[in-house]
GROMACS .gro file of C-alpha atoms in nm:
model
  437
    1MET     CA    1  -0.057 -17.390  24.751
    2SER     CA    2  -0.433 -17.344  24.743
    3VAL     CA    3  -0.579 -17.346  24.391
    4THR     CA    4  -0.920 -17.220  24.286
    5VAL     CA    5  -1.065 -17.381  23.973
    6LEU     CA    6  -1.316 -17.237  23.730
    7THR     CA    7  -1.508 -17.492  23.524
    8ALA     CA    8  -1.670 -17.451  23.182
    9LEU     CA    9  -1.760 -17.804  23.082
   10SER     CA   10  -2.028 -18.000  22.902
   11HIS     CA   11  -2.340 -18.022  23.115
   12ALA     CA   12  -2.361 -18.399  23.062
   13TRP     CA   13  -2.059 -18.473  23.284
   14GLU     CA   14  -1.968 -18.144  23.453
   15GLY     CA   15  -2.121 -18.248  23.784
   16ARG     CA   16  -1.903 -18.559  23.809
   17MET     CA   17  -1.585 -18.364  23.727
   18VAL     CA   18  -1.670 -18.094  23.983
   19GLU     CA   19  -1.728 -18.359  24.249
   20ILE     CA   20  -1.388 -18.519  24.175
   21VAL     CA   21  -1.196 -18.189  24.170
   22ASP     CA   22  -1.362 -18.055  24.485
   23ARG     CA   23  -1.236 -18.358  24.684
   24LEU     CA   24  -0.870 -18.299  24.589
   25PRO     CA   25  -0.643 -18.166  24.865
   26GLY     CA   26  -0.566 -17.796  24.825
   27ILE     CA   27  -0.808 -17.763  24.531
   28ALA     CA   28  -1.145 -17.592  24.535
   29VAL     CA   29  -1.402 -17.518  24.264
   30GLY     CA   30  -1.461 -17.145  24.275
   31ARG     CA   31  -1.725 -17.113  24.006
   32ARG     CA   32  -1.914 -17.333  23.763
   33CYS     CA   33  -1.943 -17.118  23.451
   34VAL     CA   34  -2.240 -17.170  23.222
   35ASP     CA   35  -2.071 -17.039  22.906
   36LEU     CA   36  -1.758 -16.871  22.774
   37ALA     CA   37  -1.874 -16.521  22.861
   38ASP     CA   38  -1.928 -16.628  23.223
   39LEU     CA   39  -1.582 -16.785  23.230
   40LEU     CA   40  -1.410 -16.474  23.091
   41ALA     CA   41  -1.593 -16.253  23.338
   42ALA     CA   42  -1.494 -16.474  23.632
   43ALA     CA   43  -1.131 -16.472  23.517
   44ALA     CA   44  -1.129 -16.093  23.480
   45ALA     CA   45  -1.274 -16.060  23.830
   46GLY     CA   46  -0.995 -16.275  23.973
   47HIS     CA   47  -1.219 -16.559  24.091
   48GLY     CA   48  -0.991 -16.844  23.982
   49ASP     CA   49  -0.639 -16.966  23.915
   50VAL     CA   50  -0.710 -17.246  23.666
   51ALA     CA   51  -0.986 -17.295  23.413
   52LEU     CA   52  -1.105 -17.645  23.326
   53VAL     CA   53  -1.258 -17.628  22.977
   54SER     CA   54  -1.398 -17.881  22.735
   55ALA     CA   55  -1.350 -17.876  22.358
   56ASP     CA   56  -1.723 -17.826  22.294
   57LEU     CA   57  -1.734 -17.496  22.486
   58ARG     CA   58  -1.910 -17.268  22.237
   59GLY     CA   59  -1.698 -16.974  22.121
   60LEU     CA   60  -1.373 -17.106  22.263
   61ASP     CA   61  -1.089 -16.979  22.044
   62ARG     CA   62  -0.728 -16.867  22.067
   63ASP     CA   63  -0.826 -16.511  22.155
   64ALA     CA   64  -1.037 -16.631  22.450
   65LEU     CA   65  -0.744 -16.837  22.578
   66ALA     CA   66  -0.519 -16.532  22.548
   67HIS     CA   67  -0.772 -16.334  22.752
   68LEU     CA   68  -0.762 -16.596  23.027
   69GLY     CA   69  -0.382 -16.600  23.026
   70ALA     CA   70  -0.369 -16.221  23.046
   71HIS     CA   71  -0.563 -16.241  23.373
   72GLY     CA   72  -0.337 -16.507  23.521
   73VAL     CA   73  -0.573 -16.799  23.464
   74ALA     CA   74  -0.408 -17.112  23.329
   75VAL     CA   75  -0.615 -17.343  23.109
   76VAL     CA   76  -0.641 -17.723  23.138
   77GLY     CA   77  -0.847 -17.923  22.893
   78ALA     CA   78  -1.097 -18.178  23.016
   79SER     CA   79  -1.304 -18.456  22.862
   80PRO     CA   80  -1.523 -18.734  23.003
   81ASP     CA   81  -1.312 -19.027  22.882
   82GLY     CA   82  -0.986 -18.901  22.732
   83ASP     CA   83  -1.139 -18.847  22.388
   84GLU     CA   84  -0.852 -18.805  22.138
   85GLU     CA   85  -1.051 -18.586  21.901
   86GLN     CA   86  -1.137 -18.339  22.176
   87GLU     CA   87  -0.778 -18.341  22.299
   88ARG     CA   88  -0.651 -18.272  21.947
   89ARG     CA   89  -0.891 -17.981  21.910
   90LEU     CA   90  -0.770 -17.823  22.235
   91ARG     CA   91  -0.403 -17.880  22.151
   92GLN     CA   92  -0.453 -17.699  21.821
   93LEU     CA   93  -0.578 -17.401  22.020
   94GLY     CA   94  -0.270 -17.413  22.242
   95VAL     CA   95  -0.399 -17.606  22.546
   96GLN     CA   96  -0.119 -17.849  22.627
   97ARG     CA   97  -0.245 -18.024  22.942
   98HIS     CA   98  -0.551 -18.252  22.948
   99VAL     CA   99  -0.737 -18.452  23.211
  100HIS     CA  100  -1.052 -18.664  23.218
  101LEU     CA  101  -1.285 -18.829  23.466
  102ALA     CA  102  -1.060 -19.133  23.510
  103THR     CA  103  -0.736 -18.936  23.564
  104PRO     CA  104  -0.576 -19.043  23.896
  105GLY     CA  105  -0.614 -18.794  24.178
  106GLU     CA  106  -0.241 -18.725  24.216
  107ASP     CA  107  -0.214 -18.648  23.843
  108LEU     CA  108  -0.510 -18.414  23.868
  109VAL     CA  109  -0.349 -18.227  24.158
  110GLU     CA  110  -0.021 -18.198  23.969
  111SER     CA  111  -0.190 -18.071  23.652
  112LEU     CA  112  -0.393 -17.809  23.832
  113THR     CA  113  -0.125 -17.681  24.069
  114VAL     CA  114   0.158 -17.669  23.813
  115HIS     CA  115  -0.057 -17.485  23.564
  116ALA     CA  116  -0.184 -17.247  23.830
  117ALA     CA  117   0.175 -17.147  23.902
  118ALA     CA  118   0.238 -17.106  23.529
  119GLY     CA  119  -0.064 -16.879  23.500
  120VAL     CA  120   0.069 -16.652  23.776
  121ALA     CA  121   0.405 -16.630  23.598
  122VAL     CA  122   0.236 -16.528  23.273
  123ALA     CA  123   0.026 -16.262  23.443
  124SER     CA  124   0.326 -16.111  23.623
  125GLY     CA  125   0.465 -15.976  23.295
  126PRO     CA  126   0.614 -16.073  22.960
  127GLN     CA  127   0.923 -16.289  22.966
  128GLN     CA  128   1.211 -16.219  22.729
  129THR     CA  129   1.253 -16.521  22.506
  130TRP     CA  130   1.624 -16.472  22.440
  131PRO     CA  131   1.768 -16.284  22.742
  132GLY     CA  132   2.095 -16.110  22.672
  133GLN     CA  133   2.146 -16.252  22.324
  134ASP     CA  134   1.995 -16.274  21.979
  135PRO     CA  135   1.779 -16.572  21.881
  136PRO     CA  136   1.983 -16.854  21.733
  137THR     CA  137   1.996 -16.861  21.354
  138ALA     CA  138   2.148 -17.209  21.324
  139PRO     CA  139   2.061 -17.548  21.472
  140VAL     CA  140   2.181 -17.600  21.828
  141ALA     CA  141   2.305 -17.950  21.912
  142LEU     CA  142   2.176 -18.116  22.227
  143VAL     CA  143   2.456 -18.179  22.476
  144THR     CA  144   2.457 -18.446  22.746
  145ASP     CA  145   2.702 -18.548  23.015
  146SER     CA  146   2.775 -18.870  22.835
  147THR     CA  147   2.974 -18.908  22.518
  148PRO     CA  148   2.766 -18.762  22.235
  149PRO     CA  149   2.649 -18.995  21.959
  150PRO     CA  150   2.803 -18.962  21.612
  151VAL     CA  151   2.505 -18.753  21.491
  152ALA     CA  152   2.352 -18.537  21.764
  153PRO     CA  153   1.989 -18.432  21.733
  154ALA     CA  154   1.934 -18.064  21.666
  155GLU     CA  155   1.664 -17.811  21.730
  156ALA     CA  156   1.474 -17.672  21.434
  157VAL     CA  157   1.607 -17.353  21.280
  158ARG     CA  158   1.400 -17.051  21.380
  159GLY     CA  159   1.361 -16.770  21.131
  160ARG     CA  160   1.458 -16.415  21.222
  161VAL     CA  161   1.174 -16.162  21.234
  162ILE     CA  162   1.240 -15.815  21.092
  163ALA     CA  163   0.970 -15.555  21.157
  164VAL     CA  164   0.943 -15.260  20.919
  165TRP     CA  165   0.763 -14.974  21.089
  166GLY     CA  166   0.746 -14.599  21.068
  167PRO     CA  167   0.528 -14.300  21.156
  168THR     CA  168   0.225 -14.173  20.968
  169GLY     CA  169   0.269 -13.993  20.639
  170ALA     CA  170   0.357 -14.279  20.400
  171PRO     CA  171   0.737 -14.270  20.445
  172GLY     CA  172   0.774 -14.584  20.231
  173ARG     CA  173   0.728 -14.867  20.482
  174SER     CA  174   0.568 -15.108  20.235
  175THR     CA  175   0.818 -15.032  19.958
  176VAL     CA  176   1.107 -15.101  20.194
  177ALA     CA  177   0.944 -15.416  20.336
  178VAL     CA  178   0.863 -15.565  19.995
  179ASN     CA  179   1.205 -15.502  19.845
  180LEU     CA  180   1.394 -15.602  20.159
  181ALA     CA  181   1.211 -15.938  20.159
  182SER     CA  182   1.279 -15.975  19.786
  183GLU     CA  183   1.653 -15.916  19.834
  184LEU     CA  184   1.674 -16.161  20.125
  185ALA     CA  185   1.507 -16.427  19.911
  186ALA     CA  186   1.735 -16.347  19.616
  187ALA     CA  187   2.033 -16.399  19.849
  188GLY     CA  188   1.921 -16.759  19.898
  189ALA     CA  189   1.728 -16.729  20.226
  190PRO     CA  190   1.363 -16.845  20.223
  191THR     CA  191   1.168 -16.536  20.324
  192VAL     CA  192   0.808 -16.472  20.430
  193LEU     CA  193   0.655 -16.124  20.400
  194ILE     CA  194   0.347 -16.058  20.615
  195ASP     CA  195   0.129 -15.751  20.563
  196LEU     CA  196   0.005 -15.655  20.911
  197ASP     CA  197  -0.107 -15.302  20.825
  198THR     CA  198  -0.469 -15.278  20.939
  199TYR     CA  199  -0.508 -14.923  20.805
  200GLY     CA  200  -0.383 -14.951  20.448
  201ALA     CA  201  -0.252 -15.291  20.340
  202ALA     CA  202  -0.063 -15.245  20.011
  203VAL     CA  203   0.164 -15.547  19.962
  204ALA     CA  204  -0.085 -15.730  19.736
  205GLN     CA  205  -0.105 -15.433  19.501
  206LEU     CA  206   0.272 -15.381  19.500
  207LEU     CA  207   0.329 -15.743  19.396
  208SER     CA  208   0.032 -15.791  19.161
  209VAL     CA  209  -0.134 -16.046  19.386
  210LEU     CA  210  -0.513 -16.058  19.369
  211ASP     CA  211  -0.687 -15.902  19.669
  212GLU     CA  212  -0.924 -16.198  19.669
  213ALA     CA  213  -0.637 -16.439  19.737
  214PRO     CA  214  -0.656 -16.590  20.087
  215GLY     CA  215  -0.406 -16.422  20.315
  216LEU     CA  216  -0.381 -16.278  20.663
  217ALA     CA  217  -0.756 -16.283  20.729
  218SER     CA  218  -0.781 -16.651  20.640
  219ALA     CA  219  -0.477 -16.738  20.849
  220ALA     CA  220  -0.613 -16.544  21.146
  221ARG     CA  221  -0.951 -16.714  21.118
  222ALA     CA  222  -0.788 -17.058  21.105
  223SER     CA  223  -0.570 -16.970  21.404
  224GLU     CA  224  -0.871 -16.862  21.610
  225LEU     CA  225  -1.046 -17.192  21.528
  226GLY     CA  226  -0.736 -17.396  21.611
  227THR     CA  227  -0.691 -17.535  21.259
  228LEU     CA  228  -0.383 -17.339  21.145
  229ASP     CA  229  -0.063 -17.540  21.110
  230LEU     CA  230   0.260 -17.503  20.912
  231MET     CA  231   0.122 -17.668  20.599
  232GLY     CA  232  -0.192 -17.455  20.615
  233LEU     CA  233   0.012 -17.137  20.644
  234ALA     CA  234   0.230 -17.245  20.350
  235ARG     CA  235  -0.084 -17.284  20.137
  236LEU     CA  236  -0.206 -16.936  20.231
  237ALA     CA  237   0.131 -16.762  20.180
  238VAL     CA  238   0.155 -16.703  19.804
  239GLU     CA  239   0.493 -16.785  19.649
  240VAL     CA  240   0.558 -16.488  19.419
  241SER     CA  241   0.914 -16.591  19.327
  242PRO     CA  242   1.159 -16.863  19.432
  243ARG     CA  243   1.203 -16.866  19.813
  244PHE     CA  244   0.975 -16.560  19.848
  245ARG     CA  245   0.632 -16.607  20.007
  246VAL     CA  246   0.379 -16.335  20.081
  247LEU     CA  247   0.087 -16.338  20.323
  248THR     CA  248  -0.129 -16.057  20.191
  249GLY     CA  249  -0.312 -15.818  20.422
  250ILE     CA  250  -0.681 -15.753  20.475
  251PRO     CA  251  -0.840 -15.628  20.149
  252THR     CA  252  -1.043 -15.351  20.321
  253PRO     CA  253  -0.955 -15.166  20.643
  254ASN     CA  254  -1.296 -15.232  20.801
  255ARG     CA  255  -1.201 -15.599  20.846
  256TRP     CA  256  -0.944 -15.515  21.113
  257PRO     CA  257  -1.147 -15.677  21.398
  258GLU     CA  258  -1.068 -16.016  21.238
  259ILE     CA  259  -0.696 -15.976  21.318
  260ARG     CA  260  -0.655 -16.061  21.687
  261PRO     CA  261  -0.318 -16.048  21.866
  262ALA     CA  262  -0.318 -16.415  21.967
  263ALA     CA  263  -0.364 -16.514  21.603
  264VAL     CA  264  -0.088 -16.275  21.491
  265GLU     CA  265   0.151 -16.429  21.742
  266GLN     CA  266   0.084 -16.782  21.615
  267ILE     CA  267   0.116 -16.674  21.251
  268ILE     CA  268   0.454 -16.515  21.318
  269ASP     CA  269   0.566 -16.818  21.520
  270LEU     CA  270   0.474 -17.058  21.238
  271SER     CA  271   0.637 -16.828  20.982
  272ARG     CA  272   0.967 -16.865  21.167
  273SER     CA  273   0.958 -17.231  21.061
  274LEU     CA  274   0.855 -17.143  20.706
  275GLY     CA  275   1.141 -16.906  20.629
  276ALA     CA  276   1.487 -16.806  20.744
  277PHE     CA  277   1.360 -16.448  20.755
  278VAL     CA  278   1.014 -16.312  20.830
  279VAL     CA  279   0.955 -15.950  20.727
  280LEU     CA  280   0.659 -15.767  20.881
  281ASP     CA  281   0.500 -15.467  20.710
  282LEU     CA  282   0.336 -15.285  21.002
  283GLY     CA  283   0.085 -15.003  21.028
  284PHE     CA  284   0.183 -14.665  21.165
  285ALA     CA  285  -0.033 -14.651  21.480
  286ILE     CA  286   0.105 -14.792  21.806
  287GLU     CA  287  -0.129 -14.628  22.058
  288ASP     CA  288  -0.275 -14.885  22.295
  289ASP     CA  289  -0.632 -14.806  22.199
  290GLU     CA  290  -0.759 -15.054  22.458
  291GLU     CA  291  -0.714 -14.773  22.710
  292LEU     CA  292  -0.972 -14.566  22.522
  293SER     CA  293  -1.243 -14.829  22.557
  294TYR     CA  294  -1.457 -14.918  22.857
  295ASP     CA  295  -1.458 -15.277  22.735
  296THR     CA  296  -1.096 -15.384  22.785
  297ALA     CA  297  -1.165 -15.717  22.612
  298ALA     CA  298  -1.276 -15.545  22.291
  299PRO     CA  299  -1.073 -15.591  21.971
  300ARG     CA  300  -0.791 -15.341  21.928
  301ARG     CA  301  -0.709 -15.207  21.585
  302ASN     CA  302  -0.344 -15.145  21.670
  303ALA     CA  303  -0.296 -15.486  21.829
  304ALA     CA  304  -0.154 -15.636  21.509
  305THR     CA  305   0.121 -15.374  21.494
  306LEU     CA  306   0.194 -15.397  21.866
  307SER     CA  307   0.213 -15.777  21.848
  308GLY     CA  308   0.444 -15.757  21.548
  309LEU     CA  309   0.677 -15.519  21.730
  310ALA     CA  310   0.680 -15.741  22.039
  311GLU     CA  311   0.758 -16.056  21.837
  312ALA     CA  312   1.030 -15.897  21.620
  313ASP     CA  313   1.402 -15.958  21.657
  314ASP     CA  314   1.497 -15.647  21.458
  315LEU     CA  315   1.316 -15.321  21.392
  316LEU     CA  316   1.368 -15.092  21.093
  317LEU     CA  317   1.221 -14.748  21.166
  318VAL     CA  318   1.148 -14.588  20.829
  319GLY     CA  319   1.120 -14.211  20.796
  320SER     CA  320   1.107 -13.968  20.508
  321ALA     CA  321   1.394 -13.725  20.435
  322ASP     CA  322   1.205 -13.397  20.457
  323PRO     CA  323   1.138 -13.156  20.746
  324VAL     CA  324   0.795 -13.300  20.828
  325GLY     CA  325   0.910 -13.661  20.790
  326LEU     CA  326   1.216 -13.609  21.009
  327GLN     CA  327   1.009 -13.443  21.282
  328ARG     CA  328   0.771 -13.739  21.278
  329MET     CA  329   1.067 -13.976  21.288
  330VAL     CA  330   1.207 -13.807  21.600
  331ARG     CA  331   0.873 -13.850  21.774
  332ALA     CA  332   0.847 -14.207  21.647
  333VAL     CA  333   1.179 -14.296  21.811
  334GLN     CA  334   1.038 -14.172  22.141
  335GLY     CA  335   0.701 -14.342  22.091
  336VAL     CA  336   0.828 -14.686  21.995
  337GLY     CA  337   1.049 -14.683  22.304
  338GLN     CA  338   0.733 -14.694  22.516
  339VAL     CA  339   0.612 -15.029  22.377
  340ALA     CA  340   0.764 -15.376  22.366
  341SER     CA  341   0.998 -15.372  22.066
  342PRO     CA  342   1.363 -15.418  21.966
  343THR     CA  343   1.601 -15.124  21.951
  344PRO     CA  344   1.506 -14.931  21.636
  345ARG     CA  345   1.746 -14.909  21.345
  346PRO     CA  346   1.673 -14.582  21.161
  347VAL     CA  347   1.621 -14.593  20.785
  348VAL     CA  348   1.586 -14.254  20.615
  349ASN     CA  349   1.405 -14.297  20.286
  350ARG     CA  350   1.383 -14.066  19.982
  351LEU     CA  351   1.708 -13.884  20.059
  352ARG     CA  352   1.748 -13.582  19.830
  353ALA     CA  353   1.908 -13.239  19.848
  354SER     CA  354   1.594 -13.059  19.730
  355SER     CA  355   1.409 -13.132  20.056
  356VAL     CA  356   1.680 -13.081  20.322
  357GLY     CA  357   1.948 -12.873  20.149
  358ALA     CA  358   2.304 -12.930  20.033
  359ASP     CA  359   2.488 -13.233  20.171
  360PRO     CA  360   2.162 -13.402  20.279
  361ARG     CA  361   2.325 -13.702  20.447
  362ARG     CA  362   2.522 -13.486  20.688
  363ARG     CA  363   2.223 -13.263  20.764
  364VAL     CA  364   1.997 -13.557  20.842
  365GLU     CA  365   2.261 -13.728  21.058
  366GLU     CA  366   2.315 -13.412  21.261
  367SER     CA  367   1.942 -13.351  21.307
  368LEU     CA  368   1.858 -13.705  21.421
  369ALA     CA  369   2.163 -13.722  21.649
  370ARG     CA  370   2.066 -13.393  21.811
  371PHE     CA  371   1.692 -13.443  21.854
  372ALA     CA  372   1.655 -13.822  21.875
  373GLY     CA  373   2.000 -13.942  21.982
  374VAL     CA  374   2.016 -14.201  21.704
  375GLU     CA  375   2.317 -14.306  21.502
  376GLY     CA  376   2.401 -14.573  21.245
  377ILE     CA  377   2.143 -14.444  20.999
  378THR     CA  378   2.074 -14.629  20.674
  379PHE     CA  379   2.003 -14.394  20.384
  380LEU     CA  380   1.787 -14.484  20.085
  381PRO     CA  381   1.802 -14.242  19.791
  382GLU     CA  382   1.505 -14.090  19.614
  383ASP     CA  383   1.444 -14.286  19.294
  384ARG     CA  384   1.100 -14.193  19.172
  385ALA     CA  385   1.142 -14.334  18.823
  386ALA     CA  386   1.234 -14.680  18.950
  387THR     CA  387   0.960 -14.697  19.214
  388ASP     CA  388   0.696 -14.573  18.970
  389ALA     CA  389   0.798 -14.831  18.711
  390ALA     CA  390   0.795 -15.111  18.970
  391LEU     CA  391   0.453 -15.003  19.101
  392LEU     CA  392   0.307 -14.986  18.752
  393ALA     CA  393   0.440 -15.333  18.666
  394GLY     CA  394   0.356 -15.487  19.003
  395MET     CA  395   0.717 -15.600  19.048
  396THR     CA  396   1.001 -15.558  19.290
  397LEU     CA  397   1.288 -15.324  19.212
  398ALA     CA  398   1.517 -15.623  19.152
  399GLU     CA  399   1.280 -15.746  18.881
  400CYS     CA  400   1.194 -15.413  18.724
  401ASP     CA  401   1.513 -15.204  18.754
  402PRO     CA  402   1.795 -15.408  18.909
  403ASP     CA  403   2.054 -15.133  18.853
  404SER     CA  404   1.862 -14.853  19.021
  405GLU     CA  405   2.032 -14.667  19.307
  406LEU     CA  406   1.745 -14.748  19.543
  407ARG     CA  407   1.753 -15.118  19.462
  408ARG     CA  408   2.125 -15.141  19.531
  409ALA     CA  409   2.084 -14.950  19.859
  410ILE     CA  410   1.813 -15.191  19.978
  411ALA     CA  411   2.026 -15.487  19.866
  412GLN     CA  412   2.308 -15.355  20.086
  413LEU     CA  413   2.064 -15.325  20.376
  414ALA     CA  414   1.950 -15.684  20.319
  415GLY     CA  415   2.314 -15.793  20.314
  416THR     CA  416   2.357 -15.677  20.673
  417PHE     CA  417   2.105 -15.946  20.770
  418SER     CA  418   2.187 -16.223  20.521
  419GLY     CA  419   2.563 -16.171  20.504
  420VAL     CA  420   2.548 -16.173  20.124
  421VAL     CA  421   2.728 -15.890  19.945
  422ALA     CA  422   2.499 -15.670  19.736
  423PRO     CA  423   2.524 -15.732  19.360
  424ALA     CA  424   2.745 -15.497  19.160
  425ARG     CA  425   2.601 -15.264  18.901
  426ARG     CA  426   2.556 -15.423  18.562
  427ALA     CA  427   2.480 -15.287  18.219
  428SER     CA  428   2.171 -15.497  18.157
  429GLY     CA  429   1.979 -15.773  18.326
  430ARG     CA  430   1.702 -16.021  18.265
  431VAL     CA  431   1.368 -15.916  18.407
  432LEU     CA  432   1.189 -16.186  18.602
  433ARG     CA  433   0.821 -16.242  18.538
  434ARG     CA  434   0.566 -16.265  18.816
  435ARG     CA  435   0.423 -16.607  18.881
  436ARG     CA  436   0.052 -16.561  18.923
  437PRO     CA  437  -0.111 -16.743  19.215
   0.00000   0.00000   0.00000
């Protein structure tokens, strides 16, 4: 195959690399880009198949690499002499293949052609990670044709991602997300809660975590710079109780441009190794606002929610049990079906007879089955006293009022994921105290 290469390299040795690449069979240098903006423009215009970049390219970050990949341009790192520091920097950004001036010609051809084909595959559309089955929740032993050794190596356990999403109108997304994560952790499963709501992040307030504590914004910034790793994420995710970590959201909504989709994807991917469950508290808006902008490379406010939905293994669609909330829920079922996301599992919150009439469970089931075609609804009762007390204390329901009807309903919901039976009602219980960060 014929491969066109775009270069964005240090001026000190770019000429030598271009001369070497241009002599390779089936390889041609299509454009020598002077900076990152020139490279992104050339990629968007379809002028190349592979980009050769150096670690000192100013402005190069994870979001820029995602932009190149979205236009079918694979990225190969380059350095003058195989510098390990430059290679490490590019690997942290996600560039896995590297060449230098002394790389043999046949290796150069292989690197450029293989990655060009990979770039075309990425641009052709998203690939389902786990076709036809759920992601594994236990280590998978490596199998060979020969007799296996006494102890077979195993792949790392990957945490399950549960997205909590719902339409506008404050149906209780954050309350459900916080208490679901708390119950999963209480069941013995290390759990990470990530606040990805770019319109009204509330997890920090619900759990009495200081807004000034480093959280999602710090993790996203480190991801963009290529310095975020598992240990770094663990330091940023506050441990509010045993086995329960929280990555707080952006303190003010106007900081949403800092949360780029490529960074969100890496944060979620690393969180899978940090906990058995990863719970995402998502914002309400899922419109692809990129379509409303002339600059298609501009930041998108809804990208964090859309990325969270695309990365999730399970989706809880939270709606409120009142006429307006149910109407919004019906439309939300239709809307979320238009974006990359798992099949939604409906959760009707604040169930009460005063808002929908006698026998509220039956009425809601009939309405959603008729207008949205959904079944298997999880109902969460209205329990204003318990939620108010928990909000005032900055605690979870399990800490503040473990015997409340709402707490036990959420514990049963968590049990469907963890396999742990919800605790029985008890006369009294010890209240846990929040560990301050």
